[in-house]
Amino acid sequence: MTLVAVIATFTAMAQGRMDMCINEVMVQNGSCADQNGKCQAWVELFNASYGTNAIEKMFITTFKQDYIQDYFKKMESKSNKKRNVLLEELRDQYPDKVYEIPRGDVDTKIKPRTHVVFYADGDTTAGTLHLSFTLTPASDNYIALYDVNGDLVDEVIVPANLQAGQSFARKSEGLPSDMHKGGNHSFDAAQWEMRDGTTIAKAITPGKFNVRPVNENIEKFKNEDPSGILLTIMSMGVVFLALLLLYILFKLFGKAFTASEKKEDDEPATAAPVAEPAAQAGDSDEAIAALCMALYQHLNAHDEESGVLTFDHSHEAHSAWGSKGNLLLHMPERHDNH
C-alpha cells in the first residue's frame, strides 16, 4: 500500500508545467478582432493535464533553443546565477523577444484541459495576455515556452507559407501522448497542420478560457462500446479485483498472526528454579539461646486479662468525657511558702 501511494504521488507530481504546450498559432488574424478592433496574431497554450496549472513566471520567447542553451552555458561559466535569473536578464535586454508571464493574475491559472490565448501585439500595457513581441508574416516564426527553472517546455516553428486567417495547430489538440515525442522537446512538424483559423473562435476572446467541448478518449470509447457492456464489465472487474486484493491481504495478515501465536505456544516453558534447601544450623549454644528467647517472647507477649468489665455507680450519671470541667486545664494550687 505504501508503494502504491508513492507511485501515485510521483504520477501526480509529473503532471505539472511540463504538460503545458503550444497548441495553435495564428500569425495574421484576418477573421477576428479584439476588443480594440485590431486584428492581431495570437499564440494559444493548452493545459494537457487534469489539474490546474499556474503558468506565472514562465517565459515565452522567439529566441531559438540553441541560442538559449549557449547563453546559459556562457553565463553560468562566468557566474553562479540560476537560469531563472538569466532568463530575467535576457528579458530585460531583449524585451521584444522574451516575455515573462506576470505573477498574481487569475488568467494565469489554467484549468484542466483548457486553452488560453496570448496576443502577439507587442503591447504589454494592454494586459497579462498580451506578449511583448510580434510575429512576422511570410516568414518562419519560432516560438518557445520555458519553465521558471530554464527547462524547455515546448517549441514550434510556424512555416512562412501560413496565409492570413490560417492557423498552425497540433493535430491531436495537445494530447500528452503526442507531446514531446521520443522524450525530447524538439519540434515535430508531422504532429502539426494548417487550419482555417475558425476552430477556436471562442478561445480567441481576450482573457477567456475555452473548455474543450469534446474529449477524444470519451468519444473513442463511446464509438467502440455503444451499448456500455464493456464499461460495465470493466467497472465490476475493478470492484471485484479490489475486494479480492483485500481478501488476500487479510488472509496473509491472519496467517502471519496465527503463525506467531503458534510459535509462542510451542516454545517450552522455562522451569522455575528450585530453591536449594537451607543449610541446617548447628546446635550451638548461641542458637539454643536464641530459640529460647524467641519462645519466651512468644508465650509471654501479653498479660493475662480477667475478661470482666466493672462499672462504678457511685459517681454522677454523666461520664468524665461529658464533663466540661474535667476537660479544662487545672491550674496548680498556690502555696504560701513558695
Coordinates of C-alpha atoms in Angstrom, one line a residue, residues 72-318:
F72 CA 23.1 29.5 -20.3
K73 CA 26.5 27.9 -20.8
K74 CA 28.2 31.2 -21.3
M75 CA 26.7 33.0 -18.4
E76 CA 26.9 30.0 -16.0
S77 CA 30.6 29.7 -16.6
K78 CA 31.0 33.4 -15.6
S79 CA 28.6 33.5 -12.6
N80 CA 26.6 31.2 -10.3
K81 CA 23.3 32.7 -11.3
K82 CA 20.3 30.5 -11.6
R83 CA 18.7 30.1 -15.0
N84 CA 15.5 31.9 -14.0
V85 CA 17.7 34.9 -13.2
L86 CA 19.4 34.6 -16.5
L87 CA 16.1 34.5 -18.3
E88 CA 15.0 37.6 -16.5
E89 CA 18.2 39.3 -17.6
L90 CA 17.6 38.2 -21.1
R91 CA 14.1 39.6 -20.8
D92 CA 15.5 43.0 -19.7
Q93 CA 18.0 43.0 -22.6
Y94 CA 15.6 41.9 -25.3
P95 CA 12.0 42.8 -24.2
D96 CA 10.9 42.4 -27.8
K97 CA 11.9 38.8 -27.9
V98 CA 11.3 37.4 -24.3
Y99 CA 8.1 37.7 -22.4
E100 CA 7.7 36.7 -18.7
I101 CA 4.2 35.8 -17.7
P102 CA 3.5 38.0 -14.7
R103 CA 2.5 36.8 -11.2
G104 CA -0.8 37.3 -9.5
D105 CA -3.2 37.3 -12.4
V106 CA -6.2 35.0 -12.3
D107 CA -5.8 34.5 -16.1
T108 CA -2.5 32.6 -15.5
K109 CA -4.2 29.8 -13.6
I110 CA -5.2 27.4 -16.4
K111 CA -7.9 25.0 -15.6
P112 CA -7.6 21.3 -16.6
R113 CA -7.9 20.5 -20.3
T114 CA -8.4 24.2 -21.3
H115 CA -6.9 26.8 -23.5
V116 CA -5.6 30.3 -23.0
V117 CA -4.7 32.7 -25.8
F118 CA -1.8 35.3 -25.7
Y119 CA -1.9 38.1 -28.3
A120 CA 1.4 38.8 -30.0
D121 CA 0.9 42.5 -30.4
G122 CA 4.0 43.8 -28.5
D123 CA 1.8 45.8 -26.1
T124 CA 2.2 44.6 -22.6
T125 CA 0.3 47.5 -21.2
A126 CA -2.9 46.0 -22.6
G127 CA -2.9 43.2 -20.0
T128 CA -1.3 39.9 -19.0
L129 CA -2.4 38.1 -22.1
H130 CA -0.5 40.5 -24.4
L131 CA 3.0 39.4 -25.4
S132 CA 5.9 41.8 -25.6
F133 CA 6.8 40.7 -29.2
T134 CA 5.1 40.4 -32.5
L135 CA 5.1 37.7 -35.2
T136 CA 6.3 38.3 -38.8
P137 CA 4.0 37.3 -41.7
A138 CA 5.5 35.5 -44.7
S139 CA 8.4 34.3 -42.5
D140 CA 9.2 31.4 -40.3
N141 CA 8.3 32.2 -36.7
Y142 CA 10.0 30.3 -33.9
I143 CA 8.1 30.3 -30.5
A144 CA 9.3 28.5 -27.3
L145 CA 7.8 28.1 -23.9
Y146 CA 10.3 27.8 -20.9
D147 CA 9.6 27.0 -17.3
V148 CA 10.8 29.2 -14.5
N149 CA 13.9 27.0 -13.9
G150 CA 15.0 27.3 -17.5
D151 CA 13.7 24.0 -18.8
L152 CA 12.3 24.0 -22.3
V153 CA 8.6 23.0 -22.1
D154 CA 7.6 23.2 -25.7
E155 CA 8.5 24.8 -29.0
V156 CA 7.1 25.3 -32.5
I157 CA 8.3 26.6 -35.9
V158 CA 5.4 28.3 -37.7
P159 CA 6.0 28.0 -41.5
A160 CA 6.3 31.1 -43.7
N161 CA 3.6 29.9 -46.1
L162 CA 0.9 30.4 -43.5
Q163 CA -1.8 32.6 -45.0
A164 CA -3.9 35.3 -43.4
G165 CA -6.7 33.8 -41.4
Q166 CA -5.0 30.4 -41.2
S167 CA -3.6 28.9 -38.0
F168 CA -0.9 26.3 -37.4
A169 CA -2.2 23.8 -34.9
R170 CA -1.5 20.4 -33.3
K171 CA -3.3 17.6 -34.9
S172 CA -4.0 16.0 -31.6
E173 CA -5.2 19.1 -29.8
G174 CA -2.4 18.9 -27.2
L175 CA -2.9 15.3 -26.1
P176 CA 0.0 14.3 -23.7
S177 CA 0.8 11.1 -25.6
D178 CA 1.7 13.1 -28.7
M179 CA 3.7 15.8 -26.9
H180 CA 7.5 15.8 -26.9
K181 CA 7.6 12.5 -28.8
G182 CA 10.7 10.4 -28.1
G183 CA 11.3 12.1 -24.7
N184 CA 12.8 15.3 -26.2
H185 CA 11.5 18.8 -26.7
S186 CA 12.4 19.1 -30.4
F187 CA 9.7 20.3 -32.8
D188 CA 8.0 17.6 -34.9
A189 CA 6.3 19.1 -37.9
A190 CA 4.4 15.8 -38.6
Q191 CA 2.3 16.5 -35.5
W192 CA 1.1 19.8 -36.8
E193 CA -1.2 21.0 -39.6
M194 CA -2.6 24.2 -41.1
R195 CA -6.2 25.1 -40.3
D196 CA -8.6 27.8 -41.4
G197 CA -8.4 29.5 -38.1
T198 CA -12.1 29.1 -37.2
T199 CA -11.8 26.1 -34.9
I200 CA -11.2 28.1 -31.7
A201 CA -13.5 31.1 -32.3
K202 CA -14.4 31.1 -28.6
A203 CA -10.8 30.8 -27.4
I204 CA -9.6 34.0 -29.1
T205 CA -11.8 36.2 -26.8
P206 CA -9.3 38.0 -24.7
G207 CA -9.0 36.7 -21.1
K208 CA -11.4 33.8 -21.7
F209 CA -10.8 30.1 -21.4
N210 CA -12.2 27.6 -23.7
V211 CA -13.1 24.2 -22.2
R212 CA -12.9 21.6 -24.8
P213 CA -16.4 20.5 -25.8
V214 CA -15.3 17.0 -26.9
N215 CA -12.9 14.6 -25.1
E216 CA -11.3 12.4 -27.7
N217 CA -10.9 9.5 -25.3
I218 CA -14.6 9.5 -24.3
E219 CA -15.8 9.8 -27.8
K220 CA -13.5 6.9 -28.9
F221 CA -14.7 4.7 -26.0
K222 CA -18.3 5.7 -26.9
N223 CA -17.8 4.6 -30.5
E224 CA -16.2 1.3 -29.6
D225 CA -18.7 0.4 -26.8
P226 CA -22.1 2.0 -27.7
S227 CA -24.1 -0.4 -25.5
G228 CA -21.9 0.1 -22.4
I229 CA -21.3 -3.6 -21.9
L230 CA -17.5 -3.2 -21.9
L231 CA -17.7 -0.3 -19.5
T232 CA -19.9 -2.4 -17.1
I233 CA -17.5 -5.3 -17.2
M234 CA -14.6 -3.1 -16.5
S235 CA -16.3 -1.3 -13.6
M236 CA -17.4 -4.6 -12.0
G237 CA -14.0 -6.1 -12.6
V238 CA -12.3 -3.2 -10.9
V239 CA -14.6 -3.6 -7.8
F240 CA -14.1 -7.3 -7.6
L241 CA -10.4 -7.1 -8.1
A242 CA -10.2 -4.6 -5.2
L243 CA -12.2 -6.9 -3.0
L244 CA -10.0 -9.9 -4.0
L245 CA -6.9 -8.0 -3.1
L246 CA -8.4 -7.0 0.3
Y247 CA -9.3 -10.7 0.9
I248 CA -5.8 -11.8 0.1
L249 CA -4.2 -9.1 2.3
F250 CA -6.5 -10.1 5.3
K251 CA -5.7 -13.8 4.7
L252 CA -2.0 -13.1 4.7
F253 CA -2.1 -11.0 7.8
G254 CA -4.3 -13.6 9.6
K255 CA -1.9 -16.4 8.7
A256 CA 1.1 -14.4 9.9
F257 CA -0.6 -13.6 13.2
T258 CA -1.7 -17.2 13.7
A259 CA 1.9 -18.5 13.0
S260 CA 3.4 -16.1 15.5
E261 CA 0.9 -17.2 18.2
K262 CA 1.6 -20.9 17.5
K263 CA 5.3 -20.3 17.7
E264 CA 4.9 -18.8 21.1
D265 CA 2.8 -21.7 22.3
D266 CA 5.3 -24.3 21.0
E267 CA 8.2 -22.8 22.9
P268 CA 8.9 -25.0 26.1
A269 CA 8.1 -23.3 29.3
T270 CA 11.1 -22.4 31.4
A271 CA 11.2 -24.5 34.6
A272 CA 11.0 -22.5 37.8
P273 CA 14.3 -22.6 39.7
V274 CA 14.2 -25.0 42.7
A275 CA 15.2 -23.4 45.9
E276 CA 18.1 -25.2 47.5
P277 CA 17.5 -26.4 51.0
A278 CA 18.9 -24.1 53.6
A279 CA 21.9 -25.4 55.4
Q280 CA 21.0 -26.8 58.7
A281 CA 22.2 -24.6 61.6
G282 CA 24.4 -26.3 64.1
D283 CA 23.3 -27.0 67.6
S284 CA 25.5 -24.3 69.1
D285 CA 24.8 -22.6 72.5
E286 CA 24.0 -19.3 70.7
A287 CA 21.3 -20.9 68.6
I288 CA 19.8 -22.6 71.6
A289 CA 19.7 -19.3 73.5
A290 CA 18.1 -17.5 70.5
L291 CA 15.4 -20.2 70.2
C292 CA 14.6 -20.0 73.9
M293 CA 14.3 -16.2 73.9
A294 CA 12.0 -16.4 70.9
L295 CA 9.7 -18.9 72.6
Y296 CA 9.7 -16.8 75.8
Q297 CA 8.7 -13.7 73.9
H298 CA 6.0 -15.5 72.1
L299 CA 4.5 -17.1 75.1
N300 CA 4.7 -14.1 77.4
A301 CA 3.9 -11.3 74.9
H302 CA 0.7 -10.1 76.8
D303 CA -0.6 -10.1 80.4
E304 CA -3.5 -12.3 81.1
E305 CA -6.8 -10.4 81.4
S306 CA -9.7 -11.4 83.5
G307 CA -12.3 -10.5 80.8
V308 CA -14.6 -8.8 83.4
L309 CA -15.9 -5.3 83.0
T310 CA -16.6 -3.3 86.2
F311 CA -19.0 -0.4 86.3
D312 CA -18.8 2.2 89.2
H313 CA -22.3 3.7 90.0
S314 CA -21.1 6.0 92.8
H315 CA -20.5 9.0 90.6
E316 CA -22.9 11.2 88.8
A317 CA -24.8 9.9 85.8
H318 CA -22.6 11.8 83.3

